Amino acid sequence: MHLSRFAITLVVFFCVLVTFIYTSPGLANDQEQLVHISAQSALLLDVANGQILYDKNDREPRAMASTTKIMTAVVALGGADIKGTVTVSPRAAAVGESSMYLEPGEKLTLEQLLYGALLRSGNDACVAIAEHVAGTEESFVLLMNEKAVLLGAEATSFRNTNGLPAQGHYSTAYDLALLARYALHDPAFCRIVKTRAQVIEGPGGISHYLKNTNKLLWHYPGADGVKTGTTEAAGKCLVASATRGDRHLLAVILNGSDRFADASRLLDYGFGEFKAVQTVYAGAVYERVNVTDGVSDTVPVKALDDITVDLRVDGTDRLEKKIKLLRNISAPVYDGQPLGKICVYVNGIQVGATNIVAGCTIEKTTLWQKAARIMKNACSKNL
């Protein structure tokens, strides 16, 4: 009985934090006067909490070029040993356009190929990765699309691993932000995308020199990723991240005339115009709620997790917290049992949520305890 009650309640409220990015439709219309972005689509979010700070046509599907390789890395890191040895096939070596110039039969580790894909933007490296992980590039692309669905990237479709032009290969600024935010929780991914340059030994004593195509790593304070992309169809694209203090921001630029300037302006806007404010504290008791048939008539409820949101430094944002509780709570109630959730809103838009849980166990009253309580209440009335 204990486990079933707890499990049912947990399922009811497991929706908390399943949403990966908290959205604010039309936000950019109010912010264009503060930061001008040339790109056709753009988005800025806080990596820690997923709160969107700027958006411009962020749900508009378009070609995304080599920013595709973010998902290639996500699937590879989740599906194979990063230190495993990969033998480059003739098909992989023959892939053109942007390349790290692999040779057929060359042996590298998966990690080295990821450096080639994410720094040098090697299309050949992507195919070699795909064949190693899934047997063929086509099978690997199926895994990419499956992962996109799992992560909620509903307006994304992959047809290859590298972003070369293909019918039905597209994404949105919103979806790319979602995928990149997920990727940035992987330490190996973070280590690779913040690397400015890497030298990898090749066959015959010839080395692969890999220089990161993301110029922000040299020119923007705190820049630590992520990936560029350029094709005629997609224009100039960039997914860029930067960290200052305890704040980590992510900017997405699709089809911009000056992607690095656009990303710099967005990141400056996020760091300069907003501050992180903790609004909910894990373990803090927020109220007591009534319990029927328990040894106590009430139970304290506390927040399961911290919630930190981004607020404008000028103090113009309106902050609200709302607690939503289960109705008709009856004993037994167990310490840590979900009883509702607390939601945080900025300017009427939900930007964070966490479960509200019982702060202690309230046992069910026995028949003797009920009788004793009735007698006690009766005596109190007679006095």
JSON list of C-alpha atoms in Angstrom, two decimals, residues 65 163-167:
[
{"chain": "A", "resi": 65, "resn": "ALA", "atom": "CA", "xyz": [24.01, 23.39, -41.88]},
{"chain": "A", "resi": 163, "resn": "GLY", "atom": "CA", "xyz": [24.26, 19.14, -42.35]},
{"chain": "A", "resi": 164, "resn": "LEU", "atom": "CA", "xyz": [25.02, 19.03, -46.06]},
{"chain": "A", "resi": 165, "resn": "PRO", "atom": "CA", "xyz": [21.97, 20.26, -48.04]},
{"chain": "A", "resi": 166, "resn": "ALA", "atom": "CA", "xyz": [19.23, 17.62, -48.28]},
{"chain": "A", "resi": 167, "resn": "GLN", "atom": "CA", "xyz": [15.49, 17.74, -48.76]}
]
